[in-house]
Protein backbone atom coordinates (compact mmCIF):
# COMPACT_ATOMS: atom_id res chain seq x y z
CA UNK A 1 0.00 0.00 0.00
CA UNK A 2 1.63 3.22 -1.19
CA UNK A 3 -0.29 5.48 1.13
CA UNK A 4 -1.21 9.04 0.23
CA UNK A 5 1.24 10.48 -2.29
CA UNK A 6 2.01 14.18 -2.52
CA UNK A 7 4.18 16.10 -4.92
CA UNK A 8 6.35 18.01 -4.88
CA UNK A 9 7.79 17.42 -1.41
CA UNK A 10 9.41 20.83 -1.40
CA UNK A 11 8.56 23.93 -3.40
CA UNK A 12 10.34 27.24 -3.35
CA UNK A 13 8.85 30.02 -5.41
CA UNK A 14 8.76 33.77 -5.64
CA UNK A 15 5.89 35.97 -4.63
CA UNK A 16 3.33 36.31 -7.38
CA UNK A 17 4.02 32.96 -8.99
CA UNK A 18 1.44 30.21 -9.37
CA UNK A 19 1.93 27.12 -7.25
CA UNK A 20 0.25 23.77 -7.80
CA UNK A 21 0.34 21.02 -5.20
CA UNK A 22 -0.69 17.49 -6.10
CA UNK A 23 -2.18 14.60 -4.20
CA UNK A 24 -2.99 10.99 -4.96
CA UNK A 25 -5.22 9.47 -2.28
CA UNK A 26 -5.14 5.87 -1.16
CA UNK A 27 -6.83 3.69 -3.76
CA UNK A 28 -10.48 3.09 -2.89
CA UNK A 29 -10.76 6.02 -0.53
CA UNK A 30 -13.74 8.24 -1.20
CA UNK A 31 -12.91 11.31 0.86
CA UNK A 32 -9.98 13.69 0.47
CA UNK A 33 -8.84 16.52 2.70
CA UNK A 34 -6.32 19.35 2.29
CA UNK A 35 -4.74 20.76 5.46
CA UNK A 36 -2.22 23.49 6.10
CA UNK A 37 0.26 23.48 8.98
CA UNK A 38 1.98 26.61 10.28
CA UNK A 39 3.63 27.45 13.55
CA UNK A 40 1.18 30.26 14.20
CA UNK A 41 -2.08 28.55 13.31
CA UNK A 42 -1.25 24.87 13.73
CA UNK A 43 -3.13 22.38 11.55
CA UNK A 44 -6.20 23.70 9.78
CA UNK A 45 -8.52 22.13 7.24
CA UNK A 46 -8.69 23.97 3.93
CA UNK A 47 -11.14 21.87 1.93
CA UNK A 48 -12.83 18.48 1.98
CA UNK A 49 -14.02 16.40 -0.99
CA UNK A 50 -16.34 13.43 -0.91
CA UNK A 51 -16.65 11.34 -4.08
CA UNK A 52 -14.75 14.09 -5.94
CA UNK A 53 -17.26 16.78 -4.93
CA UNK A 54 -16.20 19.65 -2.66
CA UNK A 55 -18.24 19.42 0.53
CA UNK A 56 -16.67 22.04 2.78
CA UNK A 57 -14.33 24.76 1.54
CA UNK A 58 -14.88 27.14 4.42
CA UNK A 59 -11.24 26.88 5.39
CA UNK A 60 -9.89 28.13 2.08
CA UNK A 61 -8.28 31.41 3.09
CA UNK A 62 -9.15 33.50 0.06
CA UNK A 63 -9.80 33.50 -3.65
CA UNK A 64 -6.15 32.98 -4.41
CA UNK A 65 -6.62 29.39 -3.31
CA UNK A 66 -8.47 26.83 -5.39
CA UNK A 67 -8.75 23.05 -5.26
CA UNK A 68 -9.97 20.48 -7.72
CA UNK A 69 -10.54 16.76 -7.77
CA UNK A 70 -11.12 15.74 -11.38
CA UNK A 71 -11.19 12.04 -10.54
CA UNK A 72 -10.99 9.66 -7.60
CA UNK A 73 -7.23 9.33 -7.78
CA UNK A 74 -6.03 12.91 -8.13
CA UNK A 75 -6.46 16.29 -6.54
CA UNK A 76 -4.71 19.64 -6.87
CA UNK A 77 -4.42 22.67 -4.64
CA UNK A 78 -3.48 25.82 -6.52
CA UNK A 79 -2.34 29.17 -5.18
CA UNK A 80 -2.34 32.05 -7.62
CA UNK A 81 -0.73 34.44 -7.00
CA UNK A 82 1.35 33.14 -4.12
CA UNK A 83 2.39 35.36 -1.19
CA UNK A 84 5.04 34.91 1.52
CA UNK A 85 2.32 34.32 4.13
CA UNK A 86 1.33 31.18 2.22
CA UNK A 87 4.56 29.53 3.30
CA UNK A 88 3.56 26.40 5.21
CA UNK A 89 3.43 22.64 5.02
CA UNK A 90 0.41 21.47 3.06
CA UNK A 91 -0.93 18.00 3.82
CA UNK A 92 -3.33 15.87 1.88
CA UNK A 93 -5.28 13.15 3.68
CA UNK A 94 -7.80 10.56 2.57
CA UNK A 95 -10.35 8.33 4.24
CA UNK A 96 -12.43 5.41 3.12
CA UNK A 97 -15.77 6.76 4.25
CA UNK A 98 -17.08 10.30 4.60
CA UNK A 99 -15.80 12.21 7.57
CA UNK A 100 -19.20 12.25 9.19
CA UNK A 101 -18.71 8.60 10.16
CA UNK A 102 -15.48 9.17 12.04
CA UNK A 103 -13.41 7.24 9.56
CA UNK A 104 -9.66 7.51 9.97
CA UNK A 105 -7.90 10.08 7.83
CA UNK A 106 -4.51 8.97 6.53
CA UNK A 107 -2.03 11.72 5.81
CA UNK A 108 0.53 12.13 3.09
CA UNK A 109 4.10 13.29 3.76
CA UNK A 110 3.25 16.91 3.00
CA UNK A 111 4.57 19.60 0.68
CA UNK A 112 6.75 22.25 2.28
CA UNK A 113 6.05 25.51 0.43
CA UNK A 114 8.31 28.50 0.74
CA UNK A 115 7.28 31.73 -0.96
CA UNK A 116 10.06 34.28 -1.13
CA UNK B 1 -17.57 26.08 18.27
CA UNK B 2 -15.50 22.96 18.54
CA UNK B 3 -12.07 23.10 20.11
CA UNK B 4 -9.27 20.92 21.38
CA UNK B 5 -6.79 21.85 24.08
CA UNK B 6 -3.46 20.24 24.71
CA UNK B 7 -2.35 22.09 27.82
CA UNK B 8 1.31 21.06 27.70
CA UNK B 9 3.62 22.24 24.95
CA UNK B 10 6.19 19.66 26.01
CA UNK B 11 6.25 16.54 28.14
CA UNK B 12 9.52 15.11 29.36
CA UNK B 13 9.78 11.55 30.61
CA UNK B 14 12.54 9.06 31.27
CA UNK B 15 12.74 5.93 29.18
CA UNK B 16 10.86 3.09 30.83
CA UNK B 17 8.56 5.40 32.77
CA UNK B 18 4.85 5.77 32.01
CA UNK B 19 3.82 8.74 29.91
CA UNK B 20 0.66 10.78 29.62
CA UNK B 21 -0.13 13.42 27.02
CA UNK B 22 -3.22 15.38 27.92
CA UNK B 23 -6.13 16.41 25.71
CA UNK B 24 -9.45 18.04 26.48
CA UNK B 25 -12.14 18.93 24.00
CA UNK B 26 -15.27 21.00 23.58
CA UNK B 27 -17.97 19.96 21.11
CA UNK B 28 -21.70 19.99 20.62
CA UNK B 29 -22.83 16.43 20.31
CA UNK B 30 -20.96 13.15 20.48
CA UNK B 31 -17.26 13.44 19.78
CA UNK B 32 -15.05 11.36 17.55
CA UNK B 33 -11.56 11.64 19.02
CA UNK B 34 -8.21 10.89 17.43
CA UNK B 35 -4.53 10.85 18.29
CA UNK B 36 -1.84 11.32 15.65
CA UNK B 37 1.95 11.41 15.91
CA UNK B 38 4.27 13.46 13.73
CA UNK B 39 7.97 12.77 13.38
CA UNK B 40 10.26 15.52 12.00
CA UNK B 41 9.65 16.27 8.34
CA UNK B 42 7.01 13.57 8.13
CA UNK B 43 3.25 13.46 7.79
CA UNK B 44 0.87 12.63 10.59
CA UNK B 45 0.57 8.97 11.54
CA UNK B 46 -2.66 7.67 13.03
CA UNK B 47 -2.33 6.15 16.50
CA UNK B 48 -5.85 5.48 17.73
CA UNK B 49 -9.39 6.79 17.85
CA UNK B 50 -12.56 6.72 19.91
CA UNK B 51 -15.88 6.56 18.11
CA UNK B 52 -18.13 4.69 20.48
CA UNK B 53 -18.07 1.78 22.89
CA UNK B 54 -15.34 0.96 25.38
CA UNK B 55 -13.85 4.10 26.89
CA UNK B 56 -10.35 2.61 26.85
CA UNK B 57 -8.96 2.51 23.36
CA UNK B 58 -5.78 0.68 22.41
CA UNK B 59 -3.73 1.71 19.43
CA UNK B 60 -0.43 1.40 17.65
CA UNK B 61 3.00 1.06 19.30
CA UNK B 62 1.55 0.26 22.73
CA UNK B 63 -0.34 3.53 23.11
CA UNK B 64 -3.79 3.75 24.63
CA UNK B 65 -6.22 6.51 25.48
CA UNK B 66 -9.18 6.82 27.79
CA UNK B 67 -12.31 8.68 26.83
CA UNK B 68 -13.81 10.50 29.81
CA UNK B 69 -17.08 12.13 28.91
CA UNK B 70 -17.63 13.90 32.24
CA UNK B 71 -14.20 15.51 32.09
CA UNK B 72 -14.29 15.92 28.30
CA UNK B 73 -10.83 14.42 28.12
CA UNK B 74 -9.01 11.93 25.95
CA UNK B 75 -5.53 11.56 27.41
CA UNK B 76 -2.91 9.48 25.61
CA UNK B 77 -0.94 7.02 27.69
CA UNK B 78 1.77 4.42 27.44
CA UNK B 79 2.97 2.23 30.31
CA UNK B 80 6.65 2.32 29.39
CA UNK B 81 8.13 5.07 27.21
CA UNK B 82 10.79 4.49 24.56
CA UNK B 83 13.30 7.01 23.25
CA UNK B 84 11.81 6.38 19.81
CA UNK B 85 8.45 7.70 21.08
CA UNK B 86 9.93 11.20 21.05
CA UNK B 87 7.81 13.16 18.57
CA UNK B 88 4.99 15.69 18.23
CA UNK B 89 1.57 14.40 19.25
CA UNK B 90 -1.75 15.82 18.10
CA UNK B 91 -5.21 15.27 19.51
CA UNK B 92 -8.13 15.93 17.16
CA UNK B 93 -11.90 15.93 17.37
CA UNK B 94 -14.84 15.91 15.02
CA UNK B 95 -18.53 15.12 15.27
CA UNK B 96 -21.06 13.46 12.98
CA UNK B 97 -22.49 16.85 12.10
CA UNK B 98 -19.16 18.45 11.26
CA UNK B 99 -18.62 16.95 7.80
CA UNK B 100 -15.51 15.19 8.98
CA UNK B 101 -13.59 18.36 9.66
CA UNK B 102 -10.91 17.43 12.17
CA UNK B 103 -10.13 20.14 14.70
CA UNK B 104 -6.58 19.69 15.94
CA UNK B 105 -4.95 20.72 19.17
CA UNK B 106 -1.72 22.70 19.01
CA UNK B 107 0.36 19.61 19.62
CA UNK B 108 2.53 18.35 22.46
CA UNK B 109 6.19 17.54 22.02
CA UNK B 110 7.11 14.37 23.84
CA UNK B 111 10.75 14.05 24.81
CA UNK B 112 11.85 10.67 26.15
CA UNK B 113 15.34 10.67 27.60
CA UNK B 114 17.49 7.57 28.01
PDB file of N, CA and C in Angstrom, chain B residues 32-105:
ATOM      1  N   UNK B  32     -15.965  12.362  18.064  1.00  0.00           N
ATOM      2  CA  UNK B  32     -15.051  11.359  17.553  1.00  0.00           C
ATOM      3  C   UNK B  32     -13.656  11.907  17.840  1.00  0.00           C
ATOM      4  N   UNK B  33     -12.841  11.145  18.548  1.00  0.00           N
ATOM      5  CA  UNK B  33     -11.557  11.643  19.025  1.00  0.00           C
ATOM      6  C   UNK B  33     -10.415  10.827  18.443  1.00  0.00           C
ATOM      7  N   UNK B  34      -9.346  11.513  18.110  1.00  0.00           N
ATOM      8  CA  UNK B  34      -8.209  10.892  17.432  1.00  0.00           C
ATOM      9  C   UNK B  34      -6.896  11.353  18.067  1.00  0.00           C
ATOM     10  N   UNK B  35      -5.905  10.487  17.992  1.00  0.00           N
ATOM     11  CA  UNK B  35      -4.527  10.852  18.286  1.00  0.00           C
ATOM     12  C   UNK B  35      -3.663  10.512  17.065  1.00  0.00           C
ATOM     13  N   UNK B  36      -2.822  11.495  16.715  1.00  0.00           N
ATOM     14  CA  UNK B  36      -1.843  11.325  15.646  1.00  0.00           C
ATOM     15  C   UNK B  36      -0.458  11.668  16.186  1.00  0.00           C
ATOM     16  N   UNK B  37       0.559  11.095  15.558  1.00  0.00           N
ATOM     17  CA  UNK B  37       1.946  11.412  15.912  1.00  0.00           C
ATOM     18  C   UNK B  37       2.658  11.910  14.650  1.00  0.00           C
ATOM     19  N   UNK B  38       3.510  12.907  14.854  1.00  0.00           N
ATOM     20  CA  UNK B  38       4.273  13.461  13.729  1.00  0.00           C
ATOM     21  C   UNK B  38       5.744  13.453  14.069  1.00  0.00           C
ATOM     22  N   UNK B  39       6.521  12.749  13.252  1.00  0.00           N
ATOM     23  CA  UNK B  39       7.975  12.770  13.383  1.00  0.00           C
ATOM     24  C   UNK B  39       8.525  13.886  12.493  1.00  0.00           C
ATOM     25  N   UNK B  40       9.710  14.386  12.770  1.00  0.00           N
ATOM     26  CA  UNK B  40      10.256  15.516  12.003  1.00  0.00           C
ATOM     27  C   UNK B  40      10.208  15.279  10.496  1.00  0.00           C
ATOM     28  N   UNK B  41       9.717  16.285   9.796  1.00  0.00           N
ATOM     29  CA  UNK B  41       9.654  16.272   8.336  1.00  0.00           C
ATOM     30  C   UNK B  41       8.837  15.095   7.794  1.00  0.00           C
ATOM     31  N   UNK B  42       7.874  14.658   8.559  1.00  0.00           N
ATOM     32  CA  UNK B  42       7.009  13.571   8.125  1.00  0.00           C
ATOM     33  C   UNK B  42       5.549  13.997   8.251  1.00  0.00           C
ATOM     34  N   UNK B  43       4.675  13.233   7.627  1.00  0.00           N
ATOM     35  CA  UNK B  43       3.249  13.461   7.791  1.00  0.00           C
ATOM     36  C   UNK B  43       2.758  12.935   9.122  1.00  0.00           C
ATOM     37  N   UNK B  44       1.472  13.118   9.356  1.00  0.00           N
ATOM     38  CA  UNK B  44       0.875  12.628  10.595  1.00  0.00           C
ATOM     39  C   UNK B  44       0.557  11.140  10.463  1.00  0.00           C
ATOM     40  N   UNK B  45       0.889  10.397  11.508  1.00  0.00           N
ATOM     41  CA  UNK B  45       0.569   8.974  11.541  1.00  0.00           C
ATOM     42  C   UNK B  45      -0.534   8.728  12.557  1.00  0.00           C
ATOM     43  N   UNK B  46      -1.535   7.986  12.164  1.00  0.00           N
ATOM     44  CA  UNK B  46      -2.659   7.667  13.027  1.00  0.00           C
ATOM     45  C   UNK B  46      -2.219   6.706  14.130  1.00  0.00           C
ATOM     46  N   UNK B  47      -2.627   7.023  15.368  1.00  0.00           N
ATOM     47  CA  UNK B  47      -2.328   6.152  16.503  1.00  0.00           C
ATOM     48  C   UNK B  47      -3.558   5.383  16.973  1.00  0.00           C
ATOM     49  N   UNK B  48      -4.643   6.119  17.223  1.00  0.00           N
ATOM     50  CA  UNK B  48      -5.849   5.485  17.728  1.00  0.00           C
ATOM     51  C   UNK B  48      -7.006   6.466  17.652  1.00  0.00           C
ATOM     52  N   UNK B  49      -8.211   5.929  17.851  1.00  0.00           N
ATOM     53  CA  UNK B  49      -9.393   6.787  17.847  1.00  0.00           C
ATOM     54  C   UNK B  49     -10.478   6.208  18.739  1.00  0.00           C
ATOM     55  N   UNK B  50     -11.348   7.102  19.187  1.00  0.00           N
ATOM     56  CA  UNK B  50     -12.556   6.724  19.906  1.00  0.00           C
ATOM     57  C   UNK B  50     -13.755   7.191  19.090  1.00  0.00           C
ATOM     58  N   UNK B  51     -14.626   6.222  18.796  1.00  0.00           N
ATOM     59  CA  UNK B  51     -15.878   6.563  18.108  1.00  0.00           C
ATOM     60  C   UNK B  51     -17.052   6.289  19.030  1.00  0.00           C
ATOM     61  N   UNK B  52     -17.087   5.094  19.552  1.00  0.00           N
ATOM     62  CA  UNK B  52     -18.132   4.692  20.479  1.00  0.00           C
ATOM     63  C   UNK B  52     -17.670   3.428  21.176  1.00  0.00           C
ATOM     64  N   UNK B  53     -18.403   3.034  22.233  1.00  0.00           N
ATOM     65  CA  UNK B  53     -18.073   1.777  22.890  1.00  0.00           C
ATOM     66  C   UNK B  53     -17.160   1.940  24.081  1.00  0.00           C
ATOM     67  N   UNK B  54     -16.240   1.001  24.246  1.00  0.00           N
ATOM     68  CA  UNK B  54     -15.341   0.964  25.384  1.00  0.00           C
ATOM     69  C   UNK B  54     -14.555   2.258  25.502  1.00  0.00           C
ATOM     70  N   UNK B  55     -14.531   2.820  26.693  1.00  0.00           N
ATOM     71  CA  UNK B  55     -13.854   4.099  26.888  1.00  0.00           C
ATOM     72  C   UNK B  55     -12.339   3.988  26.772  1.00  0.00           C
ATOM     73  N   UNK B  56     -11.795   2.808  26.978  1.00  0.00           N
ATOM     74  CA  UNK B  56     -10.353   2.606  26.854  1.00  0.00           C
ATOM     75  C   UNK B  56     -10.055   2.078  25.451  1.00  0.00           C
ATOM     76  N   UNK B  57      -9.275   2.853  24.733  1.00  0.00           N
ATOM     77  CA  UNK B  57      -8.960   2.510  23.355  1.00  0.00           C
ATOM     78  C   UNK B  57      -7.484   2.168  23.255  1.00  0.00           C
ATOM     79  N   UNK B  58      -7.178   1.066  22.617  1.00  0.00           N
ATOM     80  CA  UNK B  58      -5.779   0.676  22.412  1.00  0.00           C
ATOM     81  C   UNK B  58      -5.395   0.915  20.959  1.00  0.00           C
ATOM     82  N   UNK B  59      -4.157   1.381  20.779  1.00  0.00           N
ATOM     83  CA  UNK B  59      -3.730   1.705  19.433  1.00  0.00           C
ATOM     84  C   UNK B  59      -2.364   1.161  19.099  1.00  0.00           C
ATOM     85  N   UNK B  60      -1.733   1.849  18.148  1.00  0.00           N
ATOM     86  CA  UNK B  60      -0.432   1.400  17.651  1.00  0.00           C
ATOM     87  C   UNK B  60       0.677   1.666  18.652  1.00  0.00           C
ATOM     88  N   UNK B  61       1.755   0.855  18.554  1.00  0.00           N
ATOM     89  CA  UNK B  61       2.997   1.061  19.296  1.00  0.00           C
ATOM     90  C   UNK B  61       2.802   1.058  20.807  1.00  0.00           C
ATOM     91  N   UNK B  62       1.771   0.374  21.297  1.00  0.00           N
ATOM     92  CA  UNK B  62       1.551   0.258  22.727  1.00  0.00           C
ATOM     93  C   UNK B  62       0.835   1.426  23.371  1.00  0.00           C
ATOM     94  N   UNK B  63       0.394   2.377  22.568  1.00  0.00           N
ATOM     95  CA  UNK B  63      -0.338   3.526  23.106  1.00  0.00           C
ATOM     96  C   UNK B  63      -1.808   3.177  23.366  1.00  0.00           C
ATOM     97  N   UNK B  64      -2.372   3.863  24.329  1.00  0.00           N
ATOM     98  CA  UNK B  64      -3.786   3.748  24.629  1.00  0.00           C
ATOM     99  C   UNK B  64      -4.303   5.103  25.076  1.00  0.00           C
ATOM    100  N   UNK B  65      -5.614   5.259  25.042  1.00  0.00           N
ATOM    101  CA  UNK B  65      -6.220   6.510  25.483  1.00  0.00           C
ATOM    102  C   UNK B  65      -7.558   6.197  26.116  1.00  0.00           C
ATOM    103  N   UNK B  66      -7.918   7.017  27.083  1.00  0.00           N
ATOM    104  CA  UNK B  66      -9.179   6.816  27.788  1.00  0.00           C
ATOM    105  C   UNK B  66     -10.114   7.981  27.552  1.00  0.00           C
ATOM    106  N   UNK B  67     -11.277   7.673  27.047  1.00  0.00           N
ATOM    107  CA  UNK B  67     -12.311   8.682  26.828  1.00  0.00           C
ATOM    108  C   UNK B  67     -13.055   8.891  28.142  1.00  0.00           C
ATOM    109  N   UNK B  68     -13.097  10.153  28.596  1.00  0.00           N
ATOM    110  CA  UNK B  68     -13.807  10.498  29.815  1.00  0.00           C
ATOM    111  C   UNK B  68     -14.806  11.584  29.477  1.00  0.00           C
ATOM    112  N   UNK B  69     -16.061  11.184  29.377  1.00  0.00           N
ATOM    113  CA  UNK B  69     -17.080  12.128  28.915  1.00  0.00           C
ATOM    114  C   UNK B  69     -17.329  13.239  29.931  1.00  0.00           C
ATOM    115  N   UNK B  70     -17.331  12.894  31.210  1.00  0.00           N
ATOM    116  CA  UNK B  70     -17.632  13.899  32.238  1.00  0.00           C
ATOM    117  C   UNK B  70     -16.536  14.960  32.321  1.00  0.00           C
ATOM    118  N   UNK B  71     -15.309  14.558  32.064  1.00  0.00           N
ATOM    119  CA  UNK B  71     -14.196  15.511  32.094  1.00  0.00           C
ATOM    120  C   UNK B  71     -13.833  16.004  30.704  1.00  0.00           C
ATOM    121  N   UNK B  72     -14.558  15.579  29.718  1.00  0.00           N
ATOM    122  CA  UNK B  72     -14.291  15.915  28.298  1.00  0.00           C
ATOM    123  C   UNK B  72     -12.807  15.796  27.995  1.00  0.00           C
ATOM    124  N   UNK B  73     -12.265  14.637  28.337  1.00  0.00           N
ATOM    125  CA  UNK B  73     -10.834  14.423  28.124  1.00  0.00           C
ATOM    126  C   UNK B  73     -10.591  13.145  27.339  1.00  0.00           C
ATOM    127  N   UNK B  74      -9.418  13.086  26.735  1.00  0.00           N
ATOM    128  CA  UNK B  74      -9.009  11.928  25.946  1.00  0.00           C
ATOM    129  C   UNK B  74      -7.482  11.870  26.017  1.00  0.00           C
ATOM    130  N   UNK B  75      -6.965  11.551  27.183  1.00  0.00           N
ATOM    131  CA  UNK B  75      -5.526  11.558  27.414  1.00  0.00           C
ATOM    132  C   UNK B  75      -4.860  10.330  26.805  1.00  0.00           C
ATOM    133  N   UNK B  76      -3.701  10.553  26.225  1.00  0.00           N
ATOM    134  CA  UNK B  76      -2.906   9.481  25.606  1.00  0.00           C
ATOM    135  C   UNK B  76      -1.923   8.946  26.634  1.00  0.00           C
ATOM    136  N   UNK B  77      -1.804   7.629  26.687  1.00  0.00           N
ATOM    137  CA  UNK B  77      -0.943   7.018  27.695  1.00  0.00           C
ATOM    138  C   UNK B  77      -0.141   5.860  27.108  1.00  0.00           C
ATOM    139  N   UNK B  78       0.975   5.587  27.777  1.00  0.00           N
ATOM    140  CA  UNK B  78       1.775   4.420  27.442  1.00  0.00           C
ATOM    141  C   UNK B  78       2.465   3.968  28.718  1.00  0.00           C
ATOM    142  N   UNK B  79       2.428   2.693  29.036  1.00  0.00           N
ATOM    143  CA  UNK B  79       2.971   2.231  30.314  1.00  0.00           C
ATOM    144  C   UNK B  79       4.482   2.407  30.437  1.00  0.00           C
ATOM    145  N   UNK B  80       5.206   2.270  29.326  1.00  0.00           N
ATOM    146  CA  UNK B  80       6.653   2.321  29.394  1.00  0.00           C
ATOM    147  C   UNK B  80       7.184   3.050  28.152  1.00  0.00           C
ATOM    148  N   UNK B  81       7.707   4.238  28.341  1.00  0.00           N
ATOM    149  CA  UNK B  81       8.131   5.071  27.206  1.00  0.00           C
ATOM    150  C   UNK B  81       9.439   4.588  26.604  1.00  0.00           C
ATOM    151  N   UNK B  82       9.555   4.777  25.296  1.00  0.00           N
ATOM    152  CA  UNK B  82      10.786   4.486  24.562  1.00  0.00           C
ATOM    153  C   UNK B  82      11.363   5.782  24.003  1.00  0.00           C
ATOM    154  N   UNK B  83      12.677   5.820  23.856  1.00  0.00           N
ATOM    155  CA  UNK B  83      13.297   7.011  23.253  1.00  0.00           C
ATOM    156  C   UNK B  83      12.703   7.287  21.882  1.00  0.00           C
ATOM    157  N   UNK B  84      12.374   6.233  21.156  1.00  0.00           N
ATOM    158  CA  UNK B  84      11.808   6.377  19.813  1.00  0.00           C
ATOM    159  C   UNK B  84      10.391   6.938  19.820  1.00  0.00           C
ATOM    160  N   UNK B  85       9.770   7.062  20.987  1.00  0.00           N
ATOM    161  CA  UNK B  85       8.448   7.703  21.076  1.00  0.00           C
ATOM    162  C   UNK B  85       8.550   9.220  21.010  1.00  0.00           C
ATOM    163  N   UNK B  86       9.742   9.746  21.096  1.00  0.00           N
ATOM    164  CA  UNK B  86       9.934  11.202  21.046  1.00  0.00           C
ATOM    165  C   UNK B  86       9.433  11.743  19.716  1.00  0.00           C
ATOM    166  N   UNK B  87       8.459  12.640  19.780  1.00  0.00           N
ATOM    167  CA  UNK B  87       7.809  13.162  18.568  1.00  0.00           C
ATOM    168  C   UNK B  87       6.796  14.210  18.988  1.00  0.00           C
ATOM    169  N   UNK B  88       6.066  14.717  18.000  1.00  0.00           N
ATOM    170  CA  UNK B  88       4.992  15.693  18.234  1.00  0.00           C
ATOM    171  C   UNK B  88       3.662  14.958  18.147  1.00  0.00           C
ATOM    172  N   UNK B  89       2.834  15.120  19.163  1.00  0.00           N
ATOM    173  CA  UNK B  89       1.570  14.401  19.246  1.00  0.00           C
ATOM    174  C   UNK B  89       0.397  15.370  19.150  1.00  0.00           C
ATOM    175  N   UNK B  90      -0.569  14.995  18.315  1.00  0.00           N
ATOM    176  CA  UNK B  90      -1.747  15.822  18.099  1.00  0.00           C
ATOM    177  C   UNK B  90      -3.005  15.060  18.488  1.00  0.00           C
ATOM    178  N   UNK B  91      -3.856  15.739  19.226  1.00  0.00           N
ATOM    179  CA  UNK B  91      -5.207  15.273  19.514  1.00  0.00           C
ATOM    180  C   UNK B  91      -6.155  15.999  18.553  1.00  0.00           C
ATOM    181  N   UNK B  92      -7.189  15.315  18.097  1.00  0.00           N
ATOM    182  CA  UNK B  92      -8.126  15.931  17.165  1.00  0.00           C
ATOM    183  C   UNK B  92      -9.529  15.438  17.460  1.00  0.00           C
ATOM    184  N   UNK B  93     -10.501  16.269  17.115  1.00  0.00           N
ATOM    185  CA  UNK B  93     -11.899  15.931  17.365  1.00  0.00           C
ATOM    186  C   UNK B  93     -12.752  16.308  16.165  1.00  0.00           C
ATOM    187  N   UNK B  94     -13.790  15.541  15.949  1.00  0.00           N
ATOM    188  CA  UNK B  94     -14.835  15.909  15.018  1.00  0.00           C
ATOM    189  C   UNK B  94     -16.136  15.335  15.546  1.00  0.00           C
ATOM    190  N   UNK B  95     -17.228  15.650  14.886  1.00  0.00           N
ATOM    191  CA  UNK B  95     -18.528  15.117  15.271  1.00  0.00           C
ATOM    192  C   UNK B  95     -19.269  14.696  14.006  1.00  0.00           C
ATOM    193  N   UNK B  96     -20.307  13.897  14.164  1.00  0.00           N
ATOM    194  CA  UNK B  96     -21.063  13.459  12.982  1.00  0.00           C
ATOM    195  C   UNK B  96     -21.644  14.610  12.167  1.00  0.00           C
ATOM    196  N   UNK B  97     -21.873  15.732  12.814  1.00  0.00           N
ATOM    197  CA  UNK B  97     -22.490  16.846  12.105  1.00  0.00           C
ATOM    198  C   UNK B  97     -21.473  17.807  11.514  1.00  0.00           C
ATOM    199  N   UNK B  98     -20.192  17.493  11.648  1.00  0.00           N
ATOM    200  CA  UNK B  98     -19.162  18.455  11.262  1.00  0.00           C
ATOM    201  C   UNK B  98     -18.464  18.093   9.971  1.00  0.00           C
ATOM    202  N   UNK B  99     -19.113  17.329   9.141  1.00  0.00           N
ATOM    203  CA  UNK B  99     -18.624  16.952   7.805  1.00  0.00           C
ATOM    204  C   UNK B  99     -17.207  16.394   7.830  1.00  0.00           C
ATOM    205  N   UNK B 100     -16.817  15.803   8.930  1.00  0.00           N
ATOM    206  CA  UNK B 100     -15.506  15.186   8.975  1.00  0.00           C
ATOM    207  C   UNK B 100     -14.359  16.128   9.209  1.00  0.00           C
ATOM    208  N   UNK B 101     -14.656  17.380   9.425  1.00  0.00           N
ATOM    209  CA  UNK B 101     -13.592  18.357   9.659  1.00  0.00           C
ATOM    210  C   UNK B 101     -12.932  18.059  10.992  1.00  0.00           C
ATOM    211  N   UNK B 102     -11.659  17.689  10.951  1.00  0.00           N
ATOM    212  CA  UNK B 102     -10.913  17.433  12.167  1.00  0.00           C
ATOM    213  C   UNK B 102     -10.400  18.751  12.727  1.00  0.00           C
ATOM    214  N   UNK B 103     -10.687  19.003  13.992  1.00  0.00           N
ATOM    215  CA  UNK B 103     -10.134  20.144  14.695  1.00  0.00           C
ATOM    216  C   UNK B 103      -8.975  19.625  15.534  1.00  0.00           C
ATOM    217  N   UNK B 104      -7.785  20.174  15.277  1.00  0.00           N
ATOM    218  CA  UNK B 104      -6.580  19.694  15.939  1.00  0.00           C
ATOM    219  C   UNK B 104      -6.201  20.587  17.112  1.00  0.00           C
ATOM    220  N   UNK B 105      -5.620  19.965  18.132  1.00  0.00           N
ATOM    221  CA  UNK B 105      -4.946  20.722  19.168  1.00  0.00           C
ATOM    222  C   UNK B 105      -3.633  21.270  18.636  1.00  0.00           C
TER     223      UNK B 105
END
